[in-house]
């Protein structure tokens, strides 16, 4: 059993993570969020709440942050009422937000200078994984400290991967999503092209999935309607990983790549395309909406022409 | 046992395919190539040769073409000394070249108008697969005719997939390679970025391969040196699938997409990047050379900086 | 005064060019088009018509073609009823279509082998210029033959530029439109970005037009509504140079670049973006519609936010 | 005559600007830079120096900053020893650095809250213009305050343009350079393509410069060797506007575009291409080096092939 855990950021992800901590045996949860409603929701589940990150940190030896962006995370730790104002030496800070790895490292330096431990632990698995407690955590932590996160993270996820030193959790998350955004666009282009050239889209997906085009975007999450059941493309791209979220992650990738001078031509092109999709109003649709954006139709019948 | 098979195009691929036909029980092979040396090489293996496609077609009821591009294939069938000058009614023509599916269909119309059968059957598996007889054939054929190709193709490959009507074999091949070229570039960008941001490249590949970035370019053919053994990136990108060949396939994809008005923004970007690589002299290197082109190094040690 | 001129292709451009030949002193015009209506329209203006390119060529010592694409031009000259079936030795063939320069050269070889002269002479100036007789002709011709085109072209245009040997007229046209498509997209991005960041779009255009961003797309044909009068962006992008035509030209550029291995990364990106615009239904709108496609608004007032 | 002017940032640009202030009649210059050498150089020209921005601001009623990036500017004003620690009410702060307009506005708010005036005034004209005092200043300033900058800026430049409210100077600079980077790449692609297709590059440039491809990158700064004298392409791309600087500006554009959600697909592609060029070692070469990067040669003779 862990001690009391402070959870900062009680949105779609953080609320479910806090609930799992409450249900599965942590020593209690103290929550903080800027939205009053979020605090009430946590209290209804048996948690307590604090009026600031600083007040929260006074009561906990572990702090978990799950926030939308760099600035929110920095403010939560370093702000006038931030965690570092009150955090006891020897505490453990875990940031599960997806942020810039370079920002994560700078933040880690501040936490370490106060005598505590920092780990970045962004997640995959989405809101569904947060609710079911089946998230995967990609953890950047000093080798000798890594084991400290497992008792807590195991209450919220099914898998905890040590990626390397501080910051590498974010690096792994961003690199993964860079490939994901690019391959989703590639599969969308191929499925639309193939369908219009007259191949049955299920047959095409079947061939690609057993050949060198094989990838998660094709075999597990195919963006062309009619290929798979139970995926966003089968429900008008609702309840998936929103294009606006993919855009945000590709933006973080671009920021990090720019800082170290790594060229990502396909990544920048993917970012630009998702930016156009969001500007055209597709932000809340699953990122497989790229198939529709490129002119893809609901079925082969609609596209088969004279060819 | 099949009848005599005419093989037009005795290059790296066609020669080995003809040898397998000879060894594994076809009723003999008649070869044609514009290079005299290629004809001699076939005769040394026990085949006979003809002085033109027309002369070849007179002797065979099955014709197999394995040629570099649209124009070669068109000339082989429709030229002044082409197959159609002499082909007997009821013959079977199989084109295993990788060409434009729209060109393949137009060619099929000509063959059909002479009372014979045409199938497009491009391959995957490369020169190695051609030699070992383990190619995969992606076949576009009329449903009622498909079974005719199997006795012959099974002598040269391990798998024959019916993709749909005539032309869809080429469609499947091109769509597959479109995704392949895009995902290889995506994986190259991510591996270089991650390595420079300080994550161990083996660890990064391991995470991507069990997450949503999973793809053949990452888990089977990773382009970053130090991740896998026995792949081109482990031997300075030698003896792989050349960048110039990937460029050619992406060019065919672009042609087909243009003809039907299907947007392929990532595909065009991939084509442009491989064109730059070829212009810079990387044409004969495996297409994973993209990793080096983007600044990737031979090992993590060389890239790890202060970050 | 010239002899009789045959005009093949009596569409929006060719019809007006034929009329100017009739009005301004050629020795008569014989027209051909696959559309009967087009033939009647020419007869109403005083021209005569032929039932095939071959019949037309019998009556004329100069043949002018103004057709939509490579295949139309090839058929007009080389088809079963093509110009070369009847063309008298010593005749002059001028192709004002915009086609692949490599196709133009191959065609020239055929014409020359019949003892006649070929020149490529694509135009700029659009339908308006064709009607007013103010076109610019970019002419590829042998130096010793160039002067032969001037008496005829001067009846239809205000300027005739000798670009070099056969084919270079097409090269000049394509290179010009490559830069044009790219700079229009660049100006569209900048005008939208600037407007959203709070600068008055007229002020922004004024600064760019006197600085290093200066270009025709900005100072003569600005795509942002509210900057200029009398341009397509001031009339909802009607009556301009259609996106579908820009797409066609960028496609020809891509074909030519591919054949000689010249990388055009920005050109391919421009092609992909115009392909998406056309797929989304903007094909007949002026190519400045890129501004709207990228989220541009009708006026600064609509975009100015808190920034 | 102005009062004493403090100049923070005495690099290639700032030093020359300070010298012009000294020579042309300001009431003296106090300089600050982190490099001691830079301070000595200014003292040799008759200026005085301070040991921190705060110490500098105590002595001046006008402060001019000319620094490499967002962080340097923020630190100069807001740091522990920053300008705002000592700045007298009613002072004038002019930032001539090229930075993110959103950062500029946030900084302006801080300066205004101390009772002083802030203007952003990035420049065009380069080191040469700084030395000769012929810079153009693009100024973002409140309308009622704009006139205050003119007496000072006129000592260093030939033109001062009021772009609108605070931040719009940066907006104008970034939008201009966005178009510039894109059009330079477009011209580079066209010049290389045309040269390889057999048109004389001087003839091609001449045609483009009188047609719709006309732009500064073509008619004033053509990147193909052999077209113009006295430009970087005529001296192996030395002493021009470095690719690394263009990359930096395109990076700022991308940041600003991302913050407000404006798609810049061509801009991101340009950024990616310049990032590759810099990674390949071309950072200090003029940004016209794109022509060489794409395979361009020193003269038409080297590229003219069989076409």
PDB file of N, CA and C in Angstrom, chain C residues 13 23 29 42 47 50 67-68 75 81 89 104 116 125 132 181 189 191 194 197 222 246 268 278 286-287 296:
ATOM      1  N   UNK C  13      -9.660  28.653 -75.880  1.00  0.00           N
ATOM      2  CA  UNK C  13      -8.463  29.334 -76.367  1.00  0.00           C
ATOM      3  C   UNK C  13      -8.418  29.318 -77.900  1.00  0.00           C
ATOM      4  N   UNK C  23      -9.557  37.625 -88.618  1.00  0.00           N
ATOM      5  CA  UNK C  23      -9.766  39.073 -88.649  1.00  0.00           C
ATOM      6  C   UNK C  23      -8.533  39.850 -89.065  1.00  0.00           C
ATOM      7  N   UNK C  29      -8.694  30.425 -92.581  1.00  0.00           N
ATOM      8  CA  UNK C  29      -8.538  29.462 -91.493  1.00  0.00           C
ATOM      9  C   UNK C  29      -9.399  28.239 -91.768  1.00  0.00           C
ATOM     10  N   UNK C  42     -17.066  28.268 -85.585  1.00  0.00           N
ATOM     11  CA  UNK C  42     -16.004  28.830 -86.433  1.00  0.00           C
ATOM     12  C   UNK C  42     -16.553  29.235 -87.804  1.00  0.00           C
ATOM     13  N   UNK C  47     -14.795  31.059 -91.018  1.00  0.00           N
ATOM     14  CA  UNK C  47     -13.797  30.029 -91.290  1.00  0.00           C
ATOM     15  C   UNK C  47     -14.418  28.843 -92.021  1.00  0.00           C
ATOM     16  N   UNK C  50     -12.776  21.150 -91.441  1.00  0.00           N
ATOM     17  CA  UNK C  50     -12.406  19.871 -92.036  1.00  0.00           C
ATOM     18  C   UNK C  50     -12.939  18.754 -91.151  1.00  0.00           C
ATOM     19  N   UNK C  67      -4.581  22.068 -77.822  1.00  0.00           N
ATOM     20  CA  UNK C  67      -5.334  20.915 -77.310  1.00  0.00           C
ATOM     21  C   UNK C  67      -5.053  20.682 -75.833  1.00  0.00           C
ATOM     22  N   UNK C  68      -5.914  19.885 -75.164  1.00  0.00           N
ATOM     23  CA  UNK C  68      -5.813  19.791 -73.696  1.00  0.00           C
ATOM     24  C   UNK C  68      -4.629  19.020 -73.146  1.00  0.00           C
ATOM     25  N   UNK C  75      -2.347  12.275 -80.906  1.00  0.00           N
ATOM     26  CA  UNK C  75      -3.348  11.734 -81.828  1.00  0.00           C
ATOM     27  C   UNK C  75      -3.564  12.674 -83.019  1.00  0.00           C
ATOM     28  N   UNK C  81      -5.947   9.306 -88.700  1.00  0.00           N
ATOM     29  CA  UNK C  81      -6.386  10.429 -89.539  1.00  0.00           C
ATOM     30  C   UNK C  81      -5.639  11.696 -89.138  1.00  0.00           C
ATOM     31  N   UNK C  89       5.491  18.471 -97.534  1.00  0.00           N
ATOM     32  CA  UNK C  89       6.854  18.804 -97.095  1.00  0.00           C
ATOM     33  C   UNK C  89       7.016  20.310 -96.989  1.00  0.00           C
ATOM     34  N   UNK C 104       6.872  16.697 -76.579  1.00  0.00           N
ATOM     35  CA  UNK C 104       6.983  17.660 -77.680  1.00  0.00           C
ATOM     36  C   UNK C 104       8.187  17.330 -78.564  1.00  0.00           C
ATOM     37  N   UNK C 116       9.085  18.439 -92.546  1.00  0.00           N
ATOM     38  CA  UNK C 116       8.461  19.705 -92.141  1.00  0.00           C
ATOM     39  C   UNK C 116       9.096  20.248 -90.869  1.00  0.00           C
ATOM     40  N   UNK C 125      -1.417  34.241 -70.761  1.00  0.00           N
ATOM     41  CA  UNK C 125      -2.364  35.307 -71.052  1.00  0.00           C
ATOM     42  C   UNK C 125      -3.808  34.878 -70.935  1.00  0.00           C
ATOM     43  N   UNK C 132      -8.356  38.986 -76.942  1.00  0.00           N
ATOM     44  CA  UNK C 132      -7.842  40.309 -77.303  1.00  0.00           C
ATOM     45  C   UNK C 132      -6.631  40.236 -78.234  1.00  0.00           C
ATOM     46  N   UNK C 181       2.735  28.386 -58.955  1.00  0.00           N
ATOM     47  CA  UNK C 181       1.913  27.601 -58.029  1.00  0.00           C
ATOM     48  C   UNK C 181       2.484  27.629 -56.624  1.00  0.00           C
ATOM     49  N   UNK C 189      -0.474  31.386 -47.533  1.00  0.00           N
ATOM     50  CA  UNK C 189      -0.133  31.058 -46.143  1.00  0.00           C
ATOM     51  C   UNK C 189       0.219  32.317 -45.353  1.00  0.00           C
ATOM     52  N   UNK C 191      -0.524  35.525 -45.999  1.00  0.00           N
ATOM     53  CA  UNK C 191      -1.625  36.473 -45.823  1.00  0.00           C
ATOM     54  C   UNK C 191      -2.594  35.988 -44.744  1.00  0.00           C
ATOM     55  N   UNK C 194      -0.664  36.240 -41.301  1.00  0.00           N
ATOM     56  CA  UNK C 194      -0.537  37.631 -40.873  1.00  0.00           C
ATOM     57  C   UNK C 194      -1.859  38.210 -40.418  1.00  0.00           C
ATOM     58  N   UNK C 197      -2.722  36.970 -37.110  1.00  0.00           N
ATOM     59  CA  UNK C 197      -1.845  37.490 -36.054  1.00  0.00           C
ATOM     60  C   UNK C 197      -2.083  38.986 -35.831  1.00  0.00           C
ATOM     61  N   UNK C 222      -3.130  39.269 -55.673  1.00  0.00           N
ATOM     62  CA  UNK C 222      -3.155  38.844 -54.265  1.00  0.00           C
ATOM     63  C   UNK C 222      -4.411  38.014 -53.933  1.00  0.00           C
ATOM     64  N   UNK C 246      -4.150  24.678 -62.762  1.00  0.00           N
ATOM     65  CA  UNK C 246      -2.852  24.711 -62.058  1.00  0.00           C
ATOM     66  C   UNK C 246      -2.435  23.285 -61.706  1.00  0.00           C
ATOM     67  N   UNK C 268       6.061  19.198 -55.658  1.00  0.00           N
ATOM     68  CA  UNK C 268       5.219  18.032 -55.385  1.00  0.00           C
ATOM     69  C   UNK C 268       4.238  18.335 -54.254  1.00  0.00           C
ATOM     70  N   UNK C 278      -8.902  20.255 -55.399  1.00  0.00           N
ATOM     71  CA  UNK C 278      -9.775  19.796 -56.484  1.00  0.00           C
ATOM     72  C   UNK C 278     -10.699  18.689 -55.966  1.00  0.00           C
ATOM     73  N   UNK C 286     -10.535  30.038 -59.070  1.00  0.00           N
ATOM     74  CA  UNK C 286      -9.171  30.516 -59.302  1.00  0.00           C
ATOM     75  C   UNK C 286      -8.205  29.890 -58.299  1.00  0.00           C
ATOM     76  N   UNK C 287      -6.981  29.691 -58.737  1.00  0.00           N
ATOM     77  CA  UNK C 287      -6.016  28.983 -57.877  1.00  0.00           C
ATOM     78  C   UNK C 287      -5.632  29.757 -56.618  1.00  0.00           C
ATOM     79  N   UNK C 296      -8.446  30.985 -44.678  1.00  0.00           N
ATOM     80  CA  UNK C 296      -8.512  32.435 -44.823  1.00  0.00           C
ATOM     81  C   UNK C 296      -9.943  32.933 -44.862  1.00  0.00           C
TER      82      UNK C 296
END
